[in-house]
Each structure stands twice: as structure tokens, then as C-alpha cells.
Amino acid sequence: MSKYAPPVVHRKLEMQLWWITAILIAINVGLFGWQAINGMDISQPSTRDAILWGADYAPLTYLAEPMRLFSSMFFHFGLIHLMLNMWALYIFGSVAEQLFGRMYFIGLYLCAGLMGSLLSGYMNIQDSYDLIAGGVANPSLLPAVSAGASGAVMGLGASLTVLALLPMLPQQRFILDKKTLVMVMGLNLAMGFMISGINNAAHIGGMLMGAFLTLLWYAGQKMQRSRLINLIALVIGFGLCVLLYQHNLALIEAIRPLWQEILDLMRQQLQL
């Protein structure tokens, strides 16, 4: 080694600083491994496997099993889908957890994921309204099976982006690269609009919630009343999820017969 070469620095992962993120990654990977052991195709899971393992299918979710709004955050459509989301969760989560604190971090993650699922459901409802209004069969307007941690992960990405754009707090642990964050988030959004099969509604829902909760957190830090503001912020976040869920339930009354017919046909085809 040349005497001018930089020294080799051996750095530990310091997982104790972001162990909630590590647990979330372990849960997702562990569940995927369990699904593979039970016969799921790890490269391209079938629709039947996706439904059986908790993916979100709007007619089933809203007519019978609302828990899928949550469980769908922990199912992935293949190994590549899982790896991309877990890599992003590590990049964003390991930083966000240390910035926001563990309790606020996990609350933000769950709120963002739920809002992503709920906005996805809202778009499915609107597509079904369009399907009825059109009076012709249009497969692109039928509800699709969706799942993945990307709504929650995009919420974390949006939270860091918003924080990077705001004046840096005196006690802030990291200097965030605003140009990189804006570019990465913008690229992800653009890909969602250009590539079919990506649930961009879930991405946008997660991003909106992440940005909103970050603004409230930032205000609490500025006012030096972080504990109270953080609690109020998370209550508001979960409250917004409940309100959108109730709004979606009200909207499906007009399309309930259509969705019940679609659900019965899906169950018959997949032998559920």
C-alpha cells in the first residue's frame, strides 16, 4: 500500500442504532422465506398465493377482510420485488429511525403504508365507477391484486426529502443531500407513471403521509415540544387513515353488487 493511500476504515453496521428497521427487514425476509418453504414461487408468485398470504385485493379487503390493508405491506411479488424494497428500507429507514426516534419512526412507517393501501383502494373504487359508467368491459379498470412495503418505504423517502428541504435543525444528526433525495423520489414517481404494473397510488399515498408527518415533527422540534406534538401528529396520521377508510366504505355502496360479483368469480377461479 502506498503511503499516500487513504487508511482502511473498518466500520460496523451499528445495528443497535436502527434495530426497528432491522426487525422490519427481518420480518419481511422471514415471511418471504416461510412462503417459499410452503411452495410459493419465489420468482413470480401466483395470484392465488398472493391472496392466501395477505395481499390487498380491494373487493376482498373492503367487503370481508380489512386486515389486508396492513398484511399487504408484508407480502412481495417475488425475490426482486423484496430485495428492492428491503434495500430502500435499509437506506431510508436506518437514517429516519435515528432522526425521528424509534416510536415516531414506526408510527410514520405504518401510517404511510396504510395510507398507501387506502389510496390504492380509493383509485380502485374510482376505476370501478368508470367501468360501470363506460358500460363496456375494460380489463384495465378491474381491481388488481397489490402488495409490498413500497408505500411505507416511499413514505420514509418523502420524509427525508422534506427534512432535507427544510432549514437544518441544530440537533439534527445527519446532513441530508437534498439533490439526491429529490432526484431519487422524482425518478421513482416517474417510473410509476411510465411502467405498467407499479401501484403508483400506493407510492403517492405513502409519500403524502410521510411528508405530512415530517412537517408536524419538524414543527414540534422547532417549538421544543416534541413529545406532545409527536403524539398529536401520530394520532392525526392514524385518524386520517380511518377517515379515508370510512370514506372508501361509503363509496363502495354504489358498486357493492359489482364487487361482490367480481369477488365471487375470483374465489371460484382460484378455488378459495
C-alpha positions as protocol buffer text, in pm:
chain_id: "A"
residue {
  index: 1
  type: MET
  ca { x: 0 y: 0 z: 0 }
}
residue {
  index: 2
  type: SER
  ca { x: 131 y: 343 z: -89 }
}
residue {
  index: 3
  type: LYS
  ca { x: 191 y: 583 z: 198 }
}
residue {
  index: 4
  type: TYR
  ca { x: -39 y: 826 z: 17 }
}
residue {
  index: 5
  type: ALA
  ca { x: -330 y: 583 z: 7 }
}
residue {
  index: 6
  type: PRO
  ca { x: -615 y: 659 z: 246 }
}
residue {
  index: 7
  type: PRO
  ca { x: -631 y: 437 z: 553 }
}
residue {
  index: 8
  type: VAL
  ca { x: -874 y: 147 z: 553 }
}
residue {
  index: 9
  type: VAL
  ca { x: -1156 y: 220 z: 795 }
}
residue {
  index: 10
  type: HIS
  ca { x: -1342 y: -81 z: 929 }
}
residue {
  index: 11
  type: ARG
  ca { x: -1691 y: 37 z: 1025 }
}
residue {
  index: 12
  type: LYS
  ca { x: -1953 y: -173 z: 1196 }
}
residue {
  index: 13
  type: LEU
  ca { x: -2314 y: -165 z: 1086 }
}
residue {
  index: 14
  type: GLU
  ca { x: -2407 y: -27 z: 1432 }
}
residue {
  index: 15
  type: MET
  ca { x: -2739 y: -206 z: 1406 }
}
residue {
  index: 16
  type: GLN
  ca { x: -2827 y: -104 z: 1762 }
}
residue {
  index: 17
  type: LEU
  ca { x: -2894 y: 245 z: 1624 }
}
residue {
  index: 18
  type: TRP
  ca { x: -3158 y: 126 z: 1378 }
}
residue {
  index: 19
  type: TRP
  ca { x: -3282 y: -204 z: 1518 }
}
residue {
  index: 20
  type: ILE
  ca { x: -3651 y: -131 z: 1442 }
}
residue {
  index: 21
  type: THR
  ca { x: -3555 y: -105 z: 1074 }
}
residue {
  index: 22
  type: ALA
  ca { x: -3360 y: -429 z: 1106 }
}
residue {
  index: 23
  type: ILE
  ca { x: -3663 y: -600 z: 1262 }
}
residue {
  index: 24
  type: LEU
  ca { x: -3890 y: -479 z: 980 }
}
residue {
  index: 25
  type: ILE
  ca { x: -3644 y: -615 z: 724 }
}
residue {
  index: 26
  type: ALA
  ca { x: -3617 y: -944 z: 913 }
}
residue {
  index: 27
  type: ILE
  ca { x: -3997 y: -980 z: 928 }
}
residue {
  index: 28
  type: ASN
  ca { x: -4033 y: -922 z: 554 }
}
residue {
  index: 29
  type: VAL
  ca { x: -3747 y: -1156 z: 465 }
}
residue {
  index: 30
  type: GLY
  ca { x: -3858 y: -1418 z: 718 }
}
residue {
  index: 31
  type: LEU
  ca { x: -4214 y: -1419 z: 588 }
}
residue {
  index: 32
  type: PHE
  ca { x: -4090 y: -1449 z: 231 }
}
residue {
  index: 33
  type: GLY
  ca { x: -3873 y: -1743 z: 329 }
}
residue {
  index: 34
  type: TRP
  ca { x: -4166 y: -1910 z: 506 }
}
residue {
  index: 35
  type: GLN
  ca { x: -4383 y: -1860 z: 198 }
}
residue {
  index: 36
  type: ALA
  ca { x: -4112 y: -2015 z: -21 }
}
residue {
  index: 37
  type: ILE
  ca { x: -4083 y: -2314 z: 213 }
}
residue {
  index: 38
  type: ASN
  ca { x: -4457 y: -2362 z: 176 }
}
residue {
  index: 39
  type: GLY
  ca { x: -4432 y: -2386 z: -202 }
}
residue {
  index: 40
  type: MET
  ca { x: -4469 y: -2028 z: -325 }
}
residue {
  index: 41
  type: ASP
  ca { x: -4285 y: -1946 z: -648 }
}
residue {
  index: 42
  type: ILE
  ca { x: -4015 y: -1700 z: -536 }
}
residue {
  index: 43
  type: SER
  ca { x: -3967 y: -1553 z: -883 }
}
residue {
  index: 44
  type: GLN
  ca { x: -4330 y: -1488 z: -967 }
}
residue {
  index: 45
  type: PRO
  ca { x: -4589 y: -1578 z: -701 }
}
residue {
  index: 46
  type: SER
  ca { x: -4929 y: -1673 z: -835 }
}
residue {
  index: 47
  type: THR
  ca { x: -5235 y: -1458 z: -771 }
}
residue {
  index: 48
  type: ARG
  ca { x: -5371 y: -1737 z: -554 }
}
residue {
  index: 49
  type: ASP
  ca { x: -5059 y: -1737 z: -336 }
}
residue {
  index: 50
  type: ALA
  ca { x: -5071 y: -1359 z: -310 }
}
residue {
  index: 51
  type: ILE
  ca { x: -5431 y: -1369 z: -188 }
}
residue {
  index: 52
  type: LEU
  ca { x: -5364 y: -1655 z: 54 }
}
residue {
  index: 53
  type: TRP
  ca { x: -5067 y: -1472 z: 206 }
}
residue {
  index: 54
  type: GLY
  ca { x: -5246 y: -1143 z: 268 }
}
residue {
  index: 55
  type: ALA
  ca { x: -5212 y: -929 z: -45 }
}
residue {
  index: 56
  type: ASP
  ca { x: -5459 y: -645 z: -97 }
}
residue {
  index: 57
  type: TYR
  ca { x: -5746 y: -714 z: -336 }
}
residue {
  index: 58
  type: ALA
  ca { x: -5992 y: -427 z: -297 }
}
residue {
  index: 59
  type: PRO
  ca { x: -6321 y: -623 z: -326 }
}
residue {
  index: 60
  type: LEU
  ca { x: -6198 y: -879 z: -73 }
}
residue {
  index: 61
  type: THR
  ca { x: -6039 y: -617 z: 152 }
}
residue {
  index: 62
  type: TYR
  ca { x: -6341 y: -388 z: 174 }
}
residue {
  index: 63
  type: LEU
  ca { x: -6618 y: -646 z: 162 }
}
residue {
  index: 64
  type: ALA
  ca { x: -6470 y: -901 z: 401 }
}
residue {
  index: 65
  type: GLU
  ca { x: -6109 y: -865 z: 522 }
}
residue {
  index: 66
  type: PRO
  ca { x: -5990 y: -509 z: 604 }
}
residue {
  index: 67
  type: MET
  ca { x: -5679 y: -654 z: 775 }
}
residue {
  index: 68
  type: ARG
  ca { x: -5533 y: -684 z: 424 }
}
residue {
  index: 69
  type: LEU
  ca { x: -5469 y: -310 z: 429 }
}
residue {
  index: 70
  type: PHE
  ca { x: -5199 y: -397 z: 684 }
}
residue {
  index: 71
  type: SER
  ca { x: -5093 y: -750 z: 589 }
}
residue {
  index: 72
  type: SER
  ca { x: -5031 y: -649 z: 226 }
}
residue {
  index: 73
  type: MET
  ca { x: -4738 y: -437 z: 350 }
}
residue {
  index: 74
  type: PHE
  ca { x: -4552 y: -761 z: 426 }
}
residue {
  index: 75
  type: PHE
  ca { x: -4606 y: -960 z: 107 }
}
residue {
  index: 76
  type: HIS
  ca { x: -4388 y: -922 z: -203 }
}
residue {
  index: 77
  type: PHE
  ca { x: -4428 y: -1036 z: -562 }
}
residue {
  index: 78
  type: GLY
  ca { x: -4104 y: -1225 z: -595 }
}
residue {
  index: 79
  type: LEU
  ca { x: -3744 y: -1206 z: -479 }
}
residue {
  index: 80
  type: ILE
  ca { x: -3651 y: -899 z: -686 }
}
residue {
  index: 81
  type: HIS
  ca { x: -3951 y: -703 z: -552 }
}
residue {
  index: 82
  type: LEU
  ca { x: -3850 y: -798 z: -198 }
}
residue {
  index: 83
  type: MET
  ca { x: -3482 y: -711 z: -246 }
}
residue {
  index: 84
  type: LEU
  ca { x: -3554 y: -369 z: -397 }
}
residue {
  index: 85
  type: ASN
  ca { x: -3792 y: -276 z: -117 }
}
residue {
  index: 86
  type: MET
  ca { x: -3565 y: -406 z: 159 }
}
residue {
  index: 87
  type: TRP
  ca { x: -3264 y: -223 z: 17 }
}
residue {
  index: 88
  type: ALA
  ca { x: -3464 y: 101 z: 9 }
}
residue {
  index: 89
  type: LEU
  ca { x: -3596 y: 31 z: 360 }
}
residue {
  index: 90
  type: TYR
  ca { x: -3239 y: -10 z: 485 }
}
residue {
  index: 91
  type: ILE
  ca { x: -3118 y: 309 z: 312 }
}
residue {
  index: 92
  type: PHE
  ca { x: -3408 y: 528 z: 426 }
}
residue {
  index: 93
  type: GLY
  ca { x: -3501 y: 352 z: 747 }
}
residue {
  index: 94
  type: SER
  ca { x: -3157 y: 335 z: 908 }
}
residue {
  index: 95
  type: VAL
  ca { x: -3136 y: 715 z: 880 }
}
residue {
  index: 96
  type: ALA
  ca { x: -3500 y: 802 z: 952 }
}
residue {
  index: 97
  type: GLU
  ca { x: -3508 y: 589 z: 1268 }
}
residue {
  index: 98
  type: GLN
  ca { x: -3215 y: 781 z: 1415 }
}
residue {
  index: 99
  type: LEU
  ca { x: -3355 y: 1120 z: 1311 }
}
residue {
  index: 100
  type: PHE
  ca { x: -3715 y: 1077 z: 1427 }
}
residue {
  index: 101
  type: GLY
  ca { x: -3670 y: 836 z: 1715 }
}
residue {
  index: 102
  type: ARG
  ca { x: -3797 y: 479 z: 1722 }
}
residue {
  index: 103
  type: MET
  ca { x: -4157 y: 541 z: 1826 }
}
residue {
  index: 104
  type: TYR
  ca { x: -4221 y: 816 z: 1575 }
}
residue {
  index: 105
  type: PHE
  ca { x: -4037 y: 622 z: 1307 }
}
residue {
  index: 106
  type: ILE
  ca { x: -4252 y: 310 z: 1340 }
}
residue {
  index: 107
  type: GLY
  ca { x: -4568 y: 521 z: 1361 }
}
residue {
  index: 108
  type: LEU
  ca { x: -4472 y: 708 z: 1044 }
}
residue {
  index: 109
  type: TYR
  ca { x: -4386 y: 383 z: 866 }
}
residue {
  index: 110
  type: LEU
  ca { x: -4721 y: 221 z: 950 }
}
residue {
  index: 111
  type: CYS
  ca { x: -4924 y: 533 z: 873 }
}
residue {
  index: 112
  type: ALA
  ca { x: -4751 y: 573 z: 536 }
}
residue {
  index: 113
  type: GLY
  ca { x: -4806 y: 207 z: 449 }
}
residue {
  index: 114
  type: LEU
  ca { x: -5173 y: 217 z: 546 }
}
residue {
  index: 115
  type: MET
  ca { x: -5232 y: 542 z: 357 }
}
residue {
  index: 116
  type: GLY
  ca { x: -5071 y: 385 z: 52 }
}
residue {
  index: 117
  type: SER
  ca { x: -5309 y: 87 z: 72 }
}
residue {
  index: 118
  type: LEU
  ca { x: -5607 y: 315 z: 129 }
}
residue {
  index: 119
  type: LEU
  ca { x: -5531 y: 548 z: -161 }
}
residue {
  index: 120
  type: SER
  ca { x: -5480 y: 242 z: -380 }
}
residue {
  index: 121
  type: GLY
  ca { x: -5825 y: 121 z: -273 }
}
residue {
  index: 122
  type: TYR
  ca { x: -5975 y: 462 z: -347 }
}
residue {
  index: 123
  type: MET
  ca { x: -5834 y: 451 z: -701 }
}
residue {
  index: 124
  type: ASN
  ca { x: -5975 y: 100 z: -747 }
}
residue {
  index: 125
  type: ILE
  ca { x: -6315 y: 232 z: -644 }
}
residue {
  index: 126
  type: GLN
  ca { x: -6293 y: 518 z: -893 }
}
residue {
  index: 127
  type: ASP
  ca { x: -6193 y: 275 z: -1169 }
}
residue {
  index: 128
  type: SER
  ca { x: -6498 y: 62 z: -1089 }
}
residue {
  index: 129
  type: TYR
  ca { x: -6720 y: 370 z: -1116 }
}
residue {
  index: 130
  type: ASP
  ca { x: -6566 y: 437 z: -1457 }
}
residue {
  index: 131
  type: LEU
  ca { x: -6621 y: 74 z: -1553 }
}
residue {
  index: 132
  type: ILE
  ca { x: -6992 y: 99 z: -1474 }
}
residue {
  index: 133
  type: ALA
  ca { x: -7025 y: 437 z: -1646 }
}
residue {
  index: 134
  type: GLY
  ca { x: -6850 y: 309 z: -1959 }
}
residue {
  index: 135
  type: GLY
  ca { x: -7087 y: 17 z: -1997 }
}
residue {
  index: 136
  type: VAL
  ca { x: -6820 y: -194 z: -2170 }
}
residue {
  index: 137
  type: ALA
  ca { x: -6570 y: -447 z: -2040 }
}
residue {
  index: 138
  type: ASN
  ca { x: -6234 y: -282 z: -1976 }
}
residue {
  index: 139
  type: PRO
  ca { x: -5984 y: -511 z: -1801 }
}
residue {
  index: 140
  type: SER
  ca { x: -5758 y: -219 z: -1707 }
}
residue {
  index: 141
  type: LEU
  ca { x: -6032 y: -83 z: -1481 }
}
residue {
  index: 142
  type: LEU
  ca { x: -6082 y: -407 z: -1286 }
}
residue {
  index: 143
  type: PRO
  ca { x: -5935 y: -419 z: -933 }
}
residue {
  index: 144
  type: ALA
  ca { x: -5581 y: -555 z: -922 }
}
residue {
  index: 145
  type: VAL
  ca { x: -5403 y: -752 z: -652 }
}
residue {
  index: 146
  type: SER
  ca { x: -5138 y: -534 z: -487 }
}
residue {
  index: 147
  type: ALA
  ca { x: -4885 y: -571 z: -208 }
}
residue {
  index: 148
  type: GLY
  ca { x: -4542 y: -467 z: -90 }
}
residue {
  index: 149
  type: ALA
  ca { x: -4366 y: -237 z: 152 }
}
residue {
  index: 150
  type: SER
  ca { x: -4313 y: 32 z: -111 }
}
residue {
  index: 151
  type: GLY
  ca { x: -4588 y: 264 z: 16 }
}
residue {
  index: 152
  type: ALA
  ca { x: -4432 y: 271 z: 362 }
}
residue {
  index: 153
  type: VAL
  ca { x: -4079 y: 294 z: 220 }
}
residue {
  index: 154
  type: MET
  ca { x: -4176 y: 581 z: -9 }
}
residue {
  index: 155
  type: GLY
  ca { x: -4320 y: 749 z: 298 }
}
residue {
  index: 156
  type: LEU
  ca { x: -3977 y: 730 z: 461 }
}
residue {
  index: 157
  type: GLY
  ca { x: -3813 y: 861 z: 144 }
}
residue {
  index: 158
  type: ALA
  ca { x: -4054 y: 1154 z: 130 }
}
residue {
  index: 159
  type: SER
  ca { x: -3996 y: 1229 z: 498 }
}
residue {
  index: 160
  type: LEU
  ca { x: -3621 y: 1254 z: 447 }
}
residue {
  index: 161
  type: THR
  ca { x: -3670 y: 1462 z: 132 }
}
residue {
  index: 162
  type: VAL
  ca { x: -3892 y: 1712 z: 314 }
}
residue {
  index: 163
  type: LEU
  ca { x: -3645 y: 1729 z: 602 }
}
residue {
  index: 164
  type: ALA
  ca { x: -3361 y: 1791 z: 356 }
}
residue {
  index: 165
  type: LEU
  ca { x: -3550 y: 2084 z: 202 }
}
residue {
  index: 166
  type: LEU
  ca { x: -3617 y: 2249 z: 539 }
}
residue {
  index: 167
  type: PRO
  ca { x: -3357 y: 2451 z: 735 }
}
residue {
  index: 168
  type: MET
  ca { x: -3138 y: 2210 z: 928 }
}
residue {
  index: 169
  type: LEU
  ca { x: -3222 y: 2169 z: 1296 }
}
residue {
  index: 170
  type: PRO
  ca { x: -2942 y: 2241 z: 1548 }
}
residue {
  index: 171
  type: GLN
  ca { x: -2960 y: 1888 z: 1693 }
}
residue {
  index: 172
  type: GLN
  ca { x: -3005 y: 1710 z: 1360 }
}
residue {
  index: 173
  type: ARG
  ca { x: -2778 y: 1404 z: 1340 }
}
residue {
  index: 174
  type: PHE
  ca { x: -2740 y: 1384 z: 962 }
}
residue {
  index: 175
  type: ILE
  ca { x: -2680 y: 1629 z: 680 }
}
residue {
  index: 176
  type: LEU
  ca { x: -2922 y: 1514 z: 409 }
}
residue {
  index: 177
  type: ASP
  ca { x: -2840 y: 1550 z: 40 }
}
residue {
  index: 178
  type: LYS
  ca { x: -3145 y: 1729 z: -97 }
}
residue {
  index: 179
  type: LYS
  ca { x: -3048 y: 1695 z: -464 }
}
residue {
  index: 180
  type: THR
  ca { x: -3003 y: 1319 z: -441 }
}
residue {
  index: 181
  type: LEU
  ca { x: -3323 y: 1269 z: -243 }
}
residue {
  index: 182
  type: VAL
  ca { x: -3532 y: 1482 z: -478 }
}
residue {
  index: 183
  type: MET
  ca { x: -3386 y: 1302 z: -779 }
}
residue {
  index: 184
  type: VAL
  ca { x: -3444 y: 955 z: -633 }
}
residue {
  index: 185
  type: MET
  ca { x: -3802 y: 1028 z: -527 }
}
residue {
  index: 186
  type: GLY
  ca { x: -3883 y: 1201 z: -855 }
}
residue {
  index: 187
  type: LEU
  ca { x: -3740 y: 910 z: -1053 }
}
residue {
  index: 188
  type: ASN
  ca { x: -3949 y: 661 z: -854 }
}
residue {
  index: 189
  type: LEU
  ca { x: -4264 y: 861 z: -917 }
}
residue {
  index: 190
  type: ALA
  ca { x: -4188 y: 894 z: -1288 }
}
residue {
  index: 191
  type: MET
  ca { x: -4127 y: 520 z: -1320 }
}
residue {
  index: 192
  type: GLY
  ca { x: -4462 y: 457 z: -1154 }
}
residue {
  index: 193
  type: PHE
  ca { x: -4639 y: 660 z: -1422 }
}
residue {
  index: 194
  type: MET
  ca { x: -4443 y: 513 z: -1712 }
}
residue {
  index: 195
  type: ILE
  ca { x: -4423 y: 143 z: -1621 }
}
residue {
  index: 196
  type: SER
  ca { x: -4737 y: -67 z: -1602 }
}
residue {
  index: 197
  type: GLY
  ca { x: -4784 y: -290 z: -1301 }
}
residue {
  index: 198
  type: ILE
  ca { x: -4649 y: -40 z: -1047 }
}
residue {
  index: 199
  type: ASN
  ca { x: -4904 y: 73 z: -789 }
}
residue {
  index: 200
  type: ASN
  ca { x: -4826 y: 443 z: -800 }
}
residue {
  index: 201
  type: ALA
  ca { x: -5131 y: 529 z: -592 }
}
residue {
  index: 202
  type: ALA
  ca { x: -4975 y: 341 z: -300 }
}
residue {
  index: 203
  type: HIS
  ca { x: -4647 y: 526 z: -355 }
}
residue {
  index: 204
  type: ILE
  ca { x: -4819 y: 864 z: -362 }
}
residue {
  index: 205
  type: GLY
  ca { x: -5031 y: 785 z: -57 }
}
residue {
  index: 206
  type: GLY
  ca { x: -4724 y: 683 z: 140 }
}
residue {
  index: 207
  type: MET
  ca { x: -4531 y: 990 z: 27 }
}
residue {
  index: 208
  type: LEU
  ca { x: -4810 y: 1230 z: 124 }
}
residue {
  index: 209
  type: MET
  ca { x: -4840 y: 1079 z: 471 }
}
residue {
  index: 210
  type: GLY
  ca { x: -4462 y: 1074 z: 519 }
}
residue {
  index: 211
  type: ALA
  ca { x: -4430 y: 1439 z: 417 }
}
residue {
  index: 212
  type: PHE
  ca { x: -4724 y: 1545 z: 637 }
}
residue {
  index: 213
  type: LEU
  ca { x: -4596 y: 1371 z: 950 }
}
residue {
  index: 214
  type: THR
  ca { x: -4246 y: 1509 z: 890 }
}
residue {
  index: 215
  type: LEU
  ca { x: -4378 y: 1865 z: 880 }
}
residue {
  index: 216
  type: LEU
  ca { x: -4557 y: 1811 z: 1212 }
}
residue {
  index: 217
  type: TRP
  ca { x: -4247 y: 1650 z: 1364 }
}
residue {
  index: 218
  type: TYR
  ca { x: -4034 y: 1943 z: 1244 }
}
residue {
  index: 219
  type: ALA
  ca { x: -4277 y: 2191 z: 1398 }
}
residue {
  index: 220
  type: GLY
  ca { x: -4254 y: 2006 z: 1729 }
}
residue {
  index: 221
  type: GLN
  ca { x: -3876 y: 2024 z: 1719 }
}
residue {
  index: 222
  type: LYS
  ca { x: -3882 y: 2397 z: 1646 }
}
residue {
  index: 223
  type: MET
  ca { x: -4127 y: 2463 z: 1930 }
}
residue {
  index: 224
  type: GLN
  ca { x: -3928 y: 2235 z: 2164 }
}
residue {
  index: 225
  type: ARG
  ca { x: -4244 y: 2040 z: 2247 }
}
residue {
  index: 226
  type: SER
  ca { x: -4158 y: 1730 z: 2052 }
}
residue {
  index: 227
  type: ARG
  ca { x: -4325 y: 1467 z: 2273 }
}
residue {
  index: 228
  type: LEU
  ca { x: -4665 y: 1633 z: 2272 }
}
residue {
  index: 229
  type: ILE
  ca { x: -4654 y: 1728 z: 1904 }
}
residue {
  index: 230
  type: ASN
  ca { x: -4529 y: 1382 z: 1806 }
}
residue {
  index: 231
  type: LEU
  ca { x: -4818 y: 1216 z: 1988 }
}
residue {
  index: 232
  type: ILE
  ca { x: -5071 y: 1453 z: 1832 }
}
residue {
  index: 233
  type: ALA
  ca { x: -4915 y: 1402 z: 1488 }
}
residue {
  index: 234
  type: LEU
  ca { x: -4941 y: 1023 z: 1504 }
}
residue {
  index: 235
  type: VAL
  ca { x: -5300 y: 1042 z: 1629 }
}
residue {
  index: 236
  type: ILE
  ca { x: -5382 y: 1271 z: 1335 }
}
residue {
  index: 237
  type: GLY
  ca { x: -5200 y: 1037 z: 1096 }
}
residue {
  index: 238
  type: PHE
  ca { x: -5390 y: 729 z: 1205 }
}
residue {
  index: 239
  type: GLY
  ca { x: -5709 y: 937 z: 1219 }
}
residue {
  index: 240
  type: LEU
  ca { x: -5665 y: 1036 z: 854 }
}
residue {
  index: 241
  type: CYS
  ca { x: -5627 y: 667 z: 766 }
}
residue {
  index: 242
  type: VAL
  ca { x: -5951 y: 586 z: 948 }
}
residue {
  index: 243
  type: LEU
  ca { x: -6132 y: 874 z: 774 }
}
residue {
  index: 244
  type: LEU
  ca { x: -6019 y: 761 z: 428 }
}
residue {
  index: 245
  type: TYR
  ca { x: -6116 y: 403 z: 511 }
}
residue {
  index: 246
  type: GLN
  ca { x: -6465 y: 515 z: 615 }
}
residue {
  index: 247
  type: HIS
  ca { x: -6491 y: 730 z: 302 }
}
residue {
  index: 248
  type: ASN
  ca { x: -6397 y: 433 z: 86 }
}
residue {
  index: 249
  type: LEU
  ca { x: -6658 y: 217 z: 260 }
}
residue {
  index: 250
  type: ALA
  ca { x: -6924 y: 477 z: 183 }
}
residue {
  index: 251
  type: LEU
  ca { x: -6818 y: 493 z: -182 }
}
residue {
  index: 252
  type: ILE
  ca { x: -6836 y: 118 z: -241 }
}
residue {
  index: 253
  type: GLU
  ca { x: -7207 y: 102 z: -157 }
}
residue {
  index: 254
  type: ALA
  ca { x: -7289 y: 207 z: -513 }
}
residue {
  index: 255
  type: ILE
  ca { x: -7062 y: -62 z: -661 }
}
residue {
  index: 256
  type: ARG
  ca { x: -7112 y: -334 z: -399 }
}
residue {
  index: 257
  type: PRO
  ca { x: -7306 y: -567 z: -636 }
}
residue {
  index: 258
  type: LEU
  ca { x: -7030 y: -537 z: -899 }
}
residue {
  index: 259
  type: TRP
  ca { x: -6754 y: -602 z: -646 }
}
residue {
  index: 260
  type: GLN
  ca { x: -6940 y: -895 z: -494 }
}
residue {
  index: 261
  type: GLU
  ca { x: -6976 y: -1048 z: -840 }
}
residue {
  index: 262
  type: ILE
  ca { x: -6604 y: -991 z: -910 }
}
residue {
  index: 263
  type: LEU
  ca { x: -6512 y: -1138 z: -572 }
}
residue {
  index: 264
  type: ASP
  ca { x: -6729 y: -1448 z: -620 }
}
residue {
  index: 265
  type: LEU
  ca { x: -6578 y: -1504 z: -965 }
}
residue {
  index: 266
  type: MET
  ca { x: -6225 y: -1463 z: -826 }
}
residue {
  index: 267
  type: ARG
  ca { x: -6292 y: -1712 z: -548 }
}
residue {
  index: 268
  type: GLN
  ca { x: -6433 y: -1959 z: -797 }
}
residue {
  index: 269
  type: GLN
  ca { x: -6139 y: -1925 z: -1036 }
}
residue {
  index: 270
  type: LEU
  ca { x: -5875 y: -1952 z: -764 }
}
residue {
  index: 271
  type: GLN
  ca { x: -6070 y: -2214 z: -566 }
}
residue {
  index: 272
  type: LEU
  ca { x: -6051 y: -2012 z: -244 }
}
